[in-house]
mmCIF file of C-alpha atoms and ligand atoms in Angstrom:
data_model
loop_
_atom_site.group_PDB
_atom_site.id
_atom_site.type_symbol
_atom_site.label_atom_id
_atom_site.label_comp_id
_atom_site.label_asym_id
_atom_site.label_seq_id
_atom_site.Cartn_x
_atom_site.Cartn_y
_atom_site.Cartn_z
ATOM 1 C CA MET A 4 -29.377 26.529 -7.585
ATOM 2 C CA SER A 5 -30.248 25.034 -3.657
ATOM 3 C CA LEU A 6 -32.319 22.271 -2.924
ATOM 4 C CA PHE A 7 -34.131 24.273 -0.861
ATOM 5 C CA TRP A 8 -34.887 26.495 -3.971
ATOM 6 C CA ARG A 9 -35.626 23.413 -5.922
ATOM 7 C CA ILE A 10 -38.158 21.984 -3.734
ATOM 8 C CA PHE A 11 -39.566 25.431 -2.303
ATOM 9 C CA LEU A 12 -40.424 27.098 -5.864
ATOM 10 C CA LEU A 13 -41.776 24.168 -7.124
ATOM 11 C CA ASN A 14 -44.267 23.626 -4.127
ATOM 12 C CA ALA A 15 -44.673 27.748 -4.198
ATOM 13 C CA ALA A 16 -45.587 27.037 -8.370
ATOM 14 C CA GLY A 17 -47.545 24.490 -7.748
ATOM 15 C CA LEU A 18 -49.508 26.298 -4.986
ATOM 16 C CA VAL A 19 -49.676 29.838 -6.748
ATOM 17 C CA VAL A 20 -51.741 27.953 -9.811
ATOM 18 C CA ALA A 21 -53.981 25.853 -7.908
ATOM 19 C CA THR A 22 -54.945 29.489 -5.983
ATOM 20 C CA ALA A 23 -54.867 31.084 -9.308
ATOM 21 C CA LEU A 24 -57.280 28.020 -11.022
ATOM 22 C CA LEU A 25 -59.741 28.546 -7.915
ATOM 23 C CA LEU A 26 -60.022 32.198 -8.168
ATOM 24 C CA GLY A 27 -60.704 31.883 -11.615
ATOM 25 C CA PRO A 28 -61.816 29.852 -14.015
ATOM 26 C CA VAL A 29 -61.873 26.271 -12.056
ATOM 27 C CA THR A 30 -64.850 25.606 -8.711
ATOM 28 C CA VAL A 31 -64.786 23.172 -6.306
ATOM 29 C CA SER A 32 -68.625 21.984 -6.004
ATOM 30 C CA THR A 33 -70.046 20.458 -2.319
ATOM 31 C CA PRO A 34 -69.996 17.763 -2.855
ATOM 32 C CA VAL A 35 -67.453 17.748 -5.533
ATOM 33 C CA LEU A 36 -68.106 16.504 -9.134
ATOM 34 C CA ALA A 37 -66.379 13.547 -10.916
ATOM 35 C CA GLY A 38 -64.862 15.856 -13.774
ATOM 36 C CA GLU A 39 -63.804 18.540 -10.665
ATOM 37 C CA ALA A 40 -62.542 15.672 -9.077
ATOM 38 C CA LEU A 41 -60.506 14.012 -11.551
ATOM 39 C CA VAL A 42 -59.342 17.493 -12.791
ATOM 40 C CA LEU A 43 -57.932 18.173 -8.693
ATOM 41 C CA LEU A 44 -56.467 14.769 -8.566
ATOM 42 C CA GLY A 45 -54.381 15.092 -11.695
ATOM 43 C CA GLY A 46 -53.001 18.623 -10.226
ATOM 44 C CA LEU A 47 -52.290 16.746 -6.323
ATOM 45 C CA ALA A 48 -50.246 13.788 -9.416
ATOM 46 C CA ALA A 49 -48.776 16.408 -11.027
ATOM 47 C CA LEU A 50 -47.212 18.241 -7.852
ATOM 48 C CA LEU A 51 -45.947 14.930 -6.422
ATOM 49 C CA ALA A 52 -44.799 13.454 -9.407
ATOM 50 C CA GLY A 53 -42.184 17.059 -9.681
ATOM 51 C CA ASN A 54 -41.468 16.757 -6.000
ATOM 52 C CA ALA A 55 -40.145 13.092 -6.312
ATOM 53 C CA VAL A 56 -37.663 13.952 -9.412
ATOM 54 C CA VAL A 57 -36.871 17.161 -7.147
ATOM 55 C CA LEU A 58 -35.847 15.439 -5.313
ATOM 56 C CA ARG A 59 -34.593 12.358 -6.343
ATOM 57 C CA ILE A 60 -32.520 14.589 -9.312
ATOM 58 C CA GLY A 61 -30.845 16.621 -5.334
ATOM 59 C CA LEU A 62 -30.647 13.604 -3.725
ATOM 60 C CA THR A 63 -28.465 11.611 -5.891
ATOM 61 C CA PRO A 64 -25.150 12.914 -5.123
ATOM 62 C CA LEU A 65 -25.661 12.721 -1.830
ATOM 63 C CA HIS A 66 -25.587 8.372 -1.979
ATOM 64 C CA ARG A 67 -23.120 8.746 -4.477
ATOM 65 C CA LEU A 68 -21.174 10.631 -1.370
ATOM 66 C CA GLY A 69 -22.242 8.078 0.557
ATOM 67 C CA ARG A 70 -20.962 5.423 -0.923
ATOM 68 C CA ALA A 71 -18.020 6.744 -1.755
ATOM 69 C CA MET A 72 -17.938 7.256 2.332
ATOM 70 C CA THR A 73 -18.284 3.330 2.673
ATOM 71 C CA THR A 74 -15.614 1.974 0.493
ATOM 72 C CA ALA A 75 -12.911 5.494 0.782
ATOM 73 C CA ASP A 76 -9.802 3.598 1.735
ATOM 74 C CA LEU A 77 -6.802 5.660 2.932
ATOM 75 C CA LEU A 78 -4.269 3.809 1.906
ATOM 76 C CA GLY A 79 -4.713 3.952 -1.941
ATOM 77 C CA PRO A 80 -4.893 6.996 -3.568
ATOM 78 C CA GLY A 81 -8.424 6.184 -5.111
ATOM 79 C CA THR A 82 -11.007 8.035 -6.708
ATOM 80 C CA ARG A 83 -13.098 11.353 -5.433
ATOM 81 C CA PRO A 84 -16.839 11.387 -6.161
ATOM 82 C CA GLU A 85 -17.740 14.299 -8.954
ATOM 83 C CA VAL A 86 -19.104 17.369 -7.196
ATOM 84 C CA GLY A 87 -21.947 18.132 -8.457
ATOM 85 C CA GLY A 88 -25.540 18.213 -8.129
ATOM 86 C CA PRO A 89 -27.421 20.688 -5.737
ATOM 87 C CA ALA A 90 -25.303 23.855 -4.172
ATOM 88 C CA GLU A 91 -25.475 21.917 -0.800
ATOM 89 C CA ALA A 92 -24.388 18.557 -2.094
ATOM 90 C CA ALA A 93 -21.730 20.469 -4.469
ATOM 91 C CA GLN A 94 -20.132 21.405 -1.373
ATOM 92 C CA LEU A 95 -20.338 18.753 0.818
ATOM 93 C CA ILE A 96 -18.716 16.845 -1.500
ATOM 94 C CA GLU A 97 -16.419 18.950 -2.416
ATOM 95 C CA THR A 98 -15.753 19.808 1.645
ATOM 96 C CA TYR A 99 -14.816 15.842 2.624
ATOM 97 C CA ASN A 100 -12.920 15.076 -0.600
ATOM 98 C CA THR A 101 -10.932 18.212 0.940
ATOM 99 C CA MET A 102 -11.488 16.653 4.495
ATOM 100 C CA LEU A 103 -9.635 12.997 2.919
ATOM 101 C CA ASP A 104 -7.234 14.624 1.530
ATOM 102 C CA ARG A 105 -6.022 16.190 4.683
ATOM 103 C CA LEU A 106 -5.807 12.433 6.158
ATOM 104 C CA GLN A 107 -4.519 11.483 3.601
ATOM 105 C CA ALA A 108 -1.423 13.256 3.772
ATOM 106 C CA GLU A 109 -1.298 13.387 7.800
ATOM 107 C CA ARG A 110 -1.834 9.145 7.478
ATOM 108 C CA ALA A 111 1.464 9.024 5.110
ATOM 109 C CA ALA A 112 3.049 12.096 7.097
ATOM 110 C CA GLY A 113 2.274 9.560 10.807
ATOM 111 C CA ALA A 114 2.851 7.259 8.569
ATOM 112 C CA GLY A 115 6.296 8.389 7.273
ATOM 113 C CA ARG A 116 7.648 9.742 10.931
ATOM 114 C CA ALA A 117 6.560 5.246 12.460
ATOM 115 C CA LEU A 118 7.983 3.854 9.429
ATOM 116 C CA GLN A 119 11.635 6.538 9.704
ATOM 117 C CA ALA A 120 11.447 5.251 13.544
ATOM 118 C CA GLN A 121 11.402 1.947 12.208
ATOM 119 C CA GLU A 122 14.448 1.770 10.621
ATOM 120 C CA ARG A 123 16.301 3.667 13.217
ATOM 121 C CA GLU A 124 15.962 0.813 15.348
ATOM 122 C CA ARG A 125 16.634 -1.535 13.033
ATOM 123 C CA HIS A 126 19.866 0.323 12.280
ATOM 124 C CA ARG A 127 20.364 0.233 16.255
ATOM 125 C CA ILE A 128 19.571 -2.845 17.045
ATOM 126 C CA ALA A 129 21.268 -4.655 13.844
ATOM 127 C CA ARG A 130 24.580 -2.385 14.683
ATOM 128 C CA GLU A 131 24.224 -3.920 18.315
ATOM 129 C CA LEU A 132 23.621 -7.661 17.465
ATOM 130 C CA HIS A 133 26.749 -7.064 14.874
ATOM 131 C CA ASP A 134 29.435 -5.104 16.996
ATOM 132 C CA GLU A 135 27.827 -6.454 20.674
ATOM 133 C CA VAL A 136 26.970 -9.884 20.164
ATOM 134 C CA GLY A 137 28.722 -10.422 17.023
ATOM 135 C CA GLN A 138 32.307 -9.339 18.773
ATOM 136 C CA THR A 139 31.830 -11.093 22.000
ATOM 137 C CA LEU A 140 30.715 -14.411 19.644
ATOM 138 C CA THR A 141 34.441 -13.675 17.586
ATOM 139 C CA ALA A 142 36.157 -13.992 20.735
ATOM 140 C CA VAL A 143 34.902 -17.464 22.169
ATOM 141 C CA LEU A 144 35.696 -18.703 18.943
ATOM 142 C CA LEU A 145 39.014 -17.257 19.165
ATOM 143 C CA GLN A 146 39.204 -19.411 22.609
ATOM 144 C CA LEU A 147 37.566 -22.211 21.761
ATOM 145 C CA LYS A 148 40.305 -22.668 19.210
ATOM 146 C CA ARG A 149 43.168 -21.992 21.292
ATOM 147 C CA VAL A 150 41.331 -24.622 23.901
ATOM 148 C CA ALA A 151 40.943 -26.847 21.181
ATOM 149 C CA ASP A 152 44.987 -27.705 20.848
ATOM 150 C CA ARG A 153 45.206 -27.732 24.664
ATOM 151 C CA VAL A 154 42.510 -29.859 26.310
ATOM 152 C CA PRO A 155 43.135 -33.493 25.831
ATOM 153 C CA GLY A 156 41.797 -35.839 23.028
ATOM 154 C CA GLU A 157 38.700 -37.408 24.824
ATOM 155 C CA LEU A 158 37.481 -33.764 25.269
ATOM 156 C CA ARG A 159 38.256 -32.693 21.884
ATOM 157 C CA GLU A 160 35.148 -34.148 20.291
ATOM 158 C CA GLU A 161 32.749 -31.873 22.523
ATOM 159 C CA VAL A 162 35.448 -28.926 22.497
ATOM 160 C CA THR A 163 35.066 -29.182 18.325
ATOM 161 C CA LEU A 164 31.008 -29.150 18.564
ATOM 162 C CA ALA A 165 31.049 -26.048 21.339
ATOM 163 C CA GLN A 166 33.089 -24.307 18.429
ATOM 164 C CA GLU A 167 30.457 -25.184 15.317
ATOM 165 C CA ALA A 168 27.683 -24.350 17.786
ATOM 166 C CA THR A 169 29.016 -20.340 18.134
ATOM 167 C CA ARG A 170 29.945 -20.499 14.290
ATOM 168 C CA ALA A 171 26.724 -21.171 13.517
ATOM 169 C CA GLY A 172 25.538 -18.809 16.193
ATOM 170 C CA LEU A 173 27.867 -15.961 14.765
ATOM 171 C CA ASP A 174 26.557 -16.689 11.262
ATOM 172 C CA GLU A 175 22.915 -16.776 12.752
ATOM 173 C CA ILE A 176 23.449 -12.895 14.227
ATOM 174 C CA ARG A 177 25.205 -11.771 11.075
ATOM 175 C CA ARG A 178 21.901 -12.725 9.076
ATOM 176 C CA ILE A 179 19.345 -11.375 11.284
ATOM 177 C CA ALA A 180 21.309 -7.998 11.202
ATOM 178 C CA ARG A 181 22.287 -7.829 7.416
ATOM 179 C CA ARG A 182 17.787 -8.804 7.298
ATOM 180 C CA LEU A 183 17.964 -5.441 10.145
ATOM 181 C CA ARG A 184 19.624 -3.218 8.160
ATOM 182 C CA PRO A 185 20.046 -3.556 3.666
ATOM 183 C CA GLY A 186 23.657 -2.667 4.234
ATOM 184 C CA VAL A 187 23.657 -3.900 0.734
ATOM 185 C CA LEU A 188 21.337 -1.616 -0.187
ATOM 186 C CA GLU A 189 23.824 0.873 1.378
ATOM 187 C CA GLU A 190 27.105 -0.290 -0.335
ATOM 188 C CA LEU A 191 25.979 -1.749 -3.914
ATOM 189 C CA GLY A 192 23.029 -0.508 -4.697
ATOM 190 C CA LEU A 193 19.538 -1.155 -4.777
ATOM 191 C CA ALA A 194 19.976 -4.150 -7.843
ATOM 192 C CA SER A 195 22.435 -6.141 -5.947
ATOM 193 C CA ALA A 196 20.943 -6.273 -2.971
ATOM 194 C CA LEU A 197 17.706 -7.208 -4.247
ATOM 195 C CA ARG A 198 19.523 -10.065 -5.912
ATOM 196 C CA SER A 199 20.874 -10.588 -3.276
ATOM 197 C CA LEU A 200 17.524 -10.994 -1.649
ATOM 198 C CA ALA A 201 16.431 -13.363 -4.202
ATOM 199 C CA THR A 202 20.019 -15.997 -3.546
ATOM 200 C CA GLU A 203 18.773 -15.334 0.229
ATOM 201 C CA PHE A 204 15.037 -16.737 -0.498
ATOM 202 C CA THR A 205 16.420 -19.141 -2.803
ATOM 203 C CA HIS A 206 16.065 -22.377 -0.557
ATOM 204 C CA HIS A 207 14.405 -25.333 1.030
ATOM 205 C CA GLY A 208 11.899 -25.451 -2.163
ATOM 206 C CA LEU A 209 11.851 -22.770 -3.779
ATOM 207 C CA THR A 210 13.707 -20.643 -6.126
ATOM 208 C CA VAL A 211 13.373 -17.124 -6.955
ATOM 209 C CA GLN A 212 14.568 -16.508 -9.996
ATOM 210 C CA HIS A 213 15.783 -12.430 -10.998
ATOM 211 C CA HIS A 214 16.073 -9.315 -13.187
ATOM 212 C CA ILE A 215 17.230 -6.664 -12.752
ATOM 213 C CA PRO A 216 18.674 -5.361 -15.490
ATOM 214 C CA GLY A 217 21.641 -2.497 -14.132
ATOM 215 C CA ASP A 218 21.231 1.078 -15.074
ATOM 216 C CA LEU A 219 18.640 1.908 -13.108
ATOM 217 C CA PRO A 220 17.220 5.722 -13.569
ATOM 218 C CA PRO A 221 17.951 6.948 -10.284
ATOM 219 C CA LEU A 222 16.499 7.059 -7.853
ATOM 220 C CA ALA A 223 15.719 8.472 -4.141
ATOM 221 C CA PRO A 224 17.633 6.517 -1.315
ATOM 222 C CA GLU A 225 13.401 6.414 0.499
ATOM 223 C CA ALA A 226 12.443 5.058 -2.381
ATOM 224 C CA GLU A 227 15.008 2.289 -2.455
ATOM 225 C CA LEU A 228 14.035 1.968 0.582
ATOM 226 C CA VAL A 229 10.552 1.121 -0.198
ATOM 227 C CA LEU A 230 11.206 -1.112 -3.056
ATOM 228 C CA TYR A 231 13.860 -3.200 -1.555
ATOM 229 C CA ARG A 232 11.073 -3.777 1.759
ATOM 230 C CA VAL A 233 8.452 -4.710 -0.279
ATOM 231 C CA ALA A 234 10.848 -7.165 -1.880
ATOM 232 C CA GLN A 235 11.938 -8.365 1.333
ATOM 233 C CA GLU A 236 7.883 -9.038 2.530
ATOM 234 C CA GLY A 237 6.778 -10.161 -1.016
ATOM 235 C CA LEU A 238 9.427 -12.968 -0.946
ATOM 236 C CA THR A 239 8.390 -13.589 3.098
ATOM 237 C CA ASN A 240 4.980 -14.138 2.061
ATOM 238 C CA THR A 241 5.329 -16.057 -0.875
ATOM 239 C CA ALA A 242 7.861 -18.224 1.227
ATOM 240 C CA ARG A 243 5.289 -18.179 3.942
ATOM 241 C CA HIS A 244 1.925 -18.613 3.205
ATOM 242 C CA ALA A 245 2.101 -19.189 -1.282
ATOM 243 C CA ALA A 246 3.476 -23.288 -0.832
ATOM 244 C CA ALA A 247 5.250 -22.247 -3.754
ATOM 245 C CA ASP A 248 8.321 -23.588 -5.668
ATOM 246 C CA ARG A 249 8.647 -20.735 -8.015
ATOM 247 C CA ALA A 250 8.446 -16.646 -7.371
ATOM 248 C CA VAL A 251 10.797 -14.200 -10.132
ATOM 249 C CA LEU A 252 11.807 -10.766 -8.692
ATOM 250 C CA THR A 253 11.431 -8.412 -11.243
ATOM 251 C CA LEU A 254 12.717 -4.516 -11.721
ATOM 252 C CA ARG A 255 11.898 -3.077 -14.937
ATOM 253 C CA PRO A 256 12.548 0.980 -15.921
ATOM 254 C CA LEU A 257 9.431 2.575 -16.895
ATOM 255 C CA PRO A 258 9.276 4.169 -20.010
ATOM 256 C CA PRO A 259 7.986 7.646 -20.224
ATOM 257 C CA PRO A 260 4.928 7.203 -21.271
ATOM 258 C CA GLU A 261 4.421 5.145 -18.195
ATOM 259 C CA GLY A 262 5.290 7.954 -16.151
ATOM 260 C CA GLY A 263 9.439 6.823 -15.800
ATOM 261 C CA GLY A 264 10.543 5.661 -12.524
ATOM 262 C CA VAL A 265 9.999 1.787 -12.284
ATOM 263 C CA GLU A 266 7.515 -1.130 -11.397
ATOM 264 C CA LEU A 267 8.622 -3.746 -9.441
ATOM 265 C CA LEU A 268 6.835 -7.686 -8.868
ATOM 266 C CA VAL A 269 7.520 -10.269 -7.303
ATOM 267 C CA ARG A 270 5.403 -13.148 -8.920
ATOM 268 C CA ASP A 271 5.126 -16.054 -7.150
ATOM 269 C CA ASN A 272 3.369 -19.256 -8.139
ATOM 270 C CA GLY A 273 1.527 -20.242 -5.898
ATOM 271 C CA THR A 274 -1.856 -20.408 -4.539
ATOM 272 C CA GLY A 275 -2.500 -17.451 -4.593
ATOM 273 C CA LEU A 276 -4.256 -14.761 -2.116
ATOM 274 C CA GLY A 277 -7.574 -15.430 -1.841
ATOM 275 C CA ARG A 278 -9.898 -14.479 0.875
ATOM 276 C CA ALA A 279 -7.019 -13.221 2.988
ATOM 277 C CA ALA A 280 -7.628 -10.821 5.250
ATOM 278 C CA GLU A 281 -4.347 -8.093 4.788
ATOM 279 C CA GLY A 282 -1.875 -8.253 7.805
ATOM 280 C CA ALA A 283 1.014 -5.980 8.571
ATOM 281 C CA GLY A 284 2.646 -7.375 6.282
ATOM 282 C CA ILE A 285 0.508 -5.702 3.222
ATOM 283 C CA ARG A 286 -0.256 -3.008 4.903
ATOM 284 C CA GLY A 287 2.894 -2.050 6.137
ATOM 285 C CA MET A 288 3.415 -2.303 2.179
ATOM 286 C CA ARG A 289 0.540 -0.224 1.332
ATOM 287 C CA GLU A 290 2.173 2.379 3.134
ATOM 288 C CA ARG A 291 5.424 2.729 2.641
ATOM 289 C CA ALA A 292 4.332 3.182 -0.809
ATOM 290 C CA LEU A 293 1.906 6.049 -0.084
ATOM 291 C CA LEU A 294 4.853 7.431 1.632
ATOM 292 C CA ILE A 295 6.178 7.789 -1.804
ATOM 293 C CA GLY A 296 3.859 8.774 -3.751
ATOM 294 C CA ALA A 297 3.417 4.725 -5.523
ATOM 295 C CA ASP A 298 1.067 2.630 -6.467
ATOM 296 C CA ILE A 299 0.707 -0.664 -4.974
ATOM 297 C CA HIS A 300 -1.279 -3.746 -6.366
ATOM 298 C CA LEU A 301 -1.539 -7.435 -5.278
ATOM 299 C CA GLU A 302 -3.718 -9.385 -7.390
ATOM 300 C CA THR A 303 -3.854 -12.783 -9.058
ATOM 301 C CA ALA A 304 -0.954 -14.075 -11.149
ATOM 302 C CA PRO A 305 -1.473 -15.512 -15.147
ATOM 303 C CA GLY A 306 -1.638 -18.956 -13.468
ATOM 304 C CA GLY A 307 -2.607 -18.528 -10.594
ATOM 305 C CA GLY A 308 -0.397 -17.665 -7.695
ATOM 306 C CA THR A 309 0.155 -14.094 -6.476
ATOM 307 C CA ASP A 310 1.947 -11.372 -7.852
ATOM 308 C CA VAL A 311 2.650 -7.643 -5.463
ATOM 309 C CA ARG A 312 3.348 -4.187 -8.685
ATOM 310 C CA LEU A 313 4.786 -1.611 -7.227
ATOM 311 C CA ARG A 314 5.470 1.431 -9.568
ATOM 312 C CA VAL A 315 7.611 4.085 -8.210
ATOM 313 C CA PRO A 316 6.982 7.456 -10.053
ATOM 314 C CA ALA A 317 10.446 9.309 -11.374
ATOM 315 C CA PRO A 318 11.414 11.983 -9.023
ATOM 316 C CA PRO A 319 10.336 15.337 -9.694
ATOM 317 C CA GLY A 320 11.955 17.284 -11.595
ATOM 318 C CA ASP A 321 14.246 14.069 -12.401
ATOM 319 C CA ARG A 322 15.688 13.903 -16.374
ATOM 320 C CA SER A 323 15.917 9.981 -16.049
ATOM 321 C CA ALA A 324 12.526 9.805 -17.863
ATOM 322 C CA ASP A 325 14.045 11.580 -21.056
ATOM 323 C CA ARG A 326 17.667 9.346 -20.314
ATOM 324 C CA THR A 327 15.848 6.641 -20.728
ATOM 325 C CA GLY A 328 13.724 7.522 -24.017
ATOM 326 C CA ASP A 329 17.295 8.460 -25.757
ATOM 327 C CA SER A 330 18.757 5.079 -25.049
ATOM 328 C CA PRO A 331 18.654 2.493 -27.465
HETATM 329 N N1 LIG B 3 2.534 -14.020 -1.725
HETATM 330 C C1 LIG B 3 0.500 -14.868 -1.110
HETATM 331 N N2 LIG B 3 0.585 -16.680 -1.235
HETATM 332 C C2 LIG B 3 -0.405 -17.040 -0.496
HETATM 333 N N3 LIG B 3 -1.109 -16.002 0.266
HETATM 334 C C3 LIG B 3 -0.281 -15.135 0.456
HETATM 335 C C4 LIG B 3 0.706 -14.577 -0.104
HETATM 336 N N4 LIG B 3 0.316 -12.916 1.011
HETATM 337 C C5 LIG B 3 0.060 -12.971 1.231
HETATM 338 N N5 LIG B 3 -1.284 -14.091 1.857
HETATM 339 C C6 LIG B 3 -1.820 -14.427 2.164
HETATM 340 O O1 LIG B 3 -2.405 -12.593 2.764
HETATM 341 C C7 LIG B 3 -2.846 -12.983 4.595
HETATM 342 C C8 LIG B 3 -2.120 -11.466 4.645
HETATM 343 O O2 LIG B 3 -0.435 -10.857 4.419
HETATM 344 P P1 LIG B 3 0.743 -9.868 5.209
HETATM 345 O O3 LIG B 3 1.506 -10.034 5.184
HETATM 346 O O4 LIG B 3 -0.264 -8.832 5.516
HETATM 347 O O5 LIG B 3 0.586 -10.663 6.553
HETATM 348 P P2 LIG B 3 1.058 -11.991 7.399
HETATM 349 O O6 LIG B 3 1.931 -12.355 6.302
HETATM 350 O O7 LIG B 3 0.402 -13.244 7.826
HETATM 351 O O8 LIG B 3 2.063 -11.610 8.647
HETATM 352 P P3 LIG B 3 3.330 -10.011 8.757
HETATM 353 O O9 LIG B 3 2.299 -9.186 8.948
HETATM 354 O O10 LIG B 3 4.382 -11.159 9.431
HETATM 355 O O11 LIG B 3 3.618 -10.387 7.258
HETATM 356 C C9 LIG B 3 -1.051 -13.713 4.729
HETATM 357 O O12 LIG B 3 -2.208 -14.260 6.174
HETATM 358 C C10 LIG B 3 -1.435 -15.102 3.689
HETATM 359 O O13 LIG B 3 -2.821 -15.730 3.912
HETATM 360 MG MG1 LIG B 4 3.563 -10.963 5.818
#
């Protein structure tokens, strides 16, 4: 029943009963007698209490909706407020839930387009760095080598230094191109790409171990890219913020009871997230996760570091979960 009818009927019933009593057995004298005043006050109190109860019950779903609105997060799958209560409140909650679903879908689609554009742009820059700048530097290196064979002795050291600087520049360009475009992902697959990522981050006092099995369930290329980028951002954050000396990159297939798919875990033994505000890096991870329907959680690791946990569901209609179940 709607809130309008609940309040209206309660008040109407109170007024009808009061009128019927006044027209019938009950009288109110002037000045009012003590017994009559008691009956009147009792009736008034009953009416007020009835109104309070009806309003409280009627408004509770709206309070619930208010709380859900304040904590709504378009980047998290999140829970929806329960549809219930008087008709107006139920309809409002239902409309809100539908609106949230639509906004979330639109946000995911928008983020998807932005991320695809970003990946395409990274590809282009990586290709140009590799093909243009890389080729030019290689040509310079060859020229320097030819010069080095002919220069007089006193200039040889300077030419060698120039050769070394050019070679270092070339390595740097290749490294940047590799980071921009995870070529290993396309060439060798996710497992090798993640292993080489772990090796790449093992430097300057940080050791990154990896536990990545070879036989992973098949994943969509977008899911592999999301797994790779989340691992990359997780390890970048570990190297930049965590002051950790150890990190572990784990990828494990999820058994069918856990929904199939895979779980990526980036764990470090650093300072932990604390109350740090989320920046573009973590927001990017959430947007990528949303894009492929994955769950992402950042939490304190056992022992105080940071855990970044990404659960990627098996592609719809995929039978890998069954295969995992069959395997010994
Ligand atoms: N592994 C970690 N250990 C400790 N603190 C972390 C870790 N990861 C993230 N943080 C904290 O969370 C903050 C937000 O991280 P986020 O990746 O969103 O942004 P950022 O790394 O500062 O910048 P960027 O946009 O370049 O990634 C960081 O500034 C840092 O304080
Ligand atoms: Mg970051």
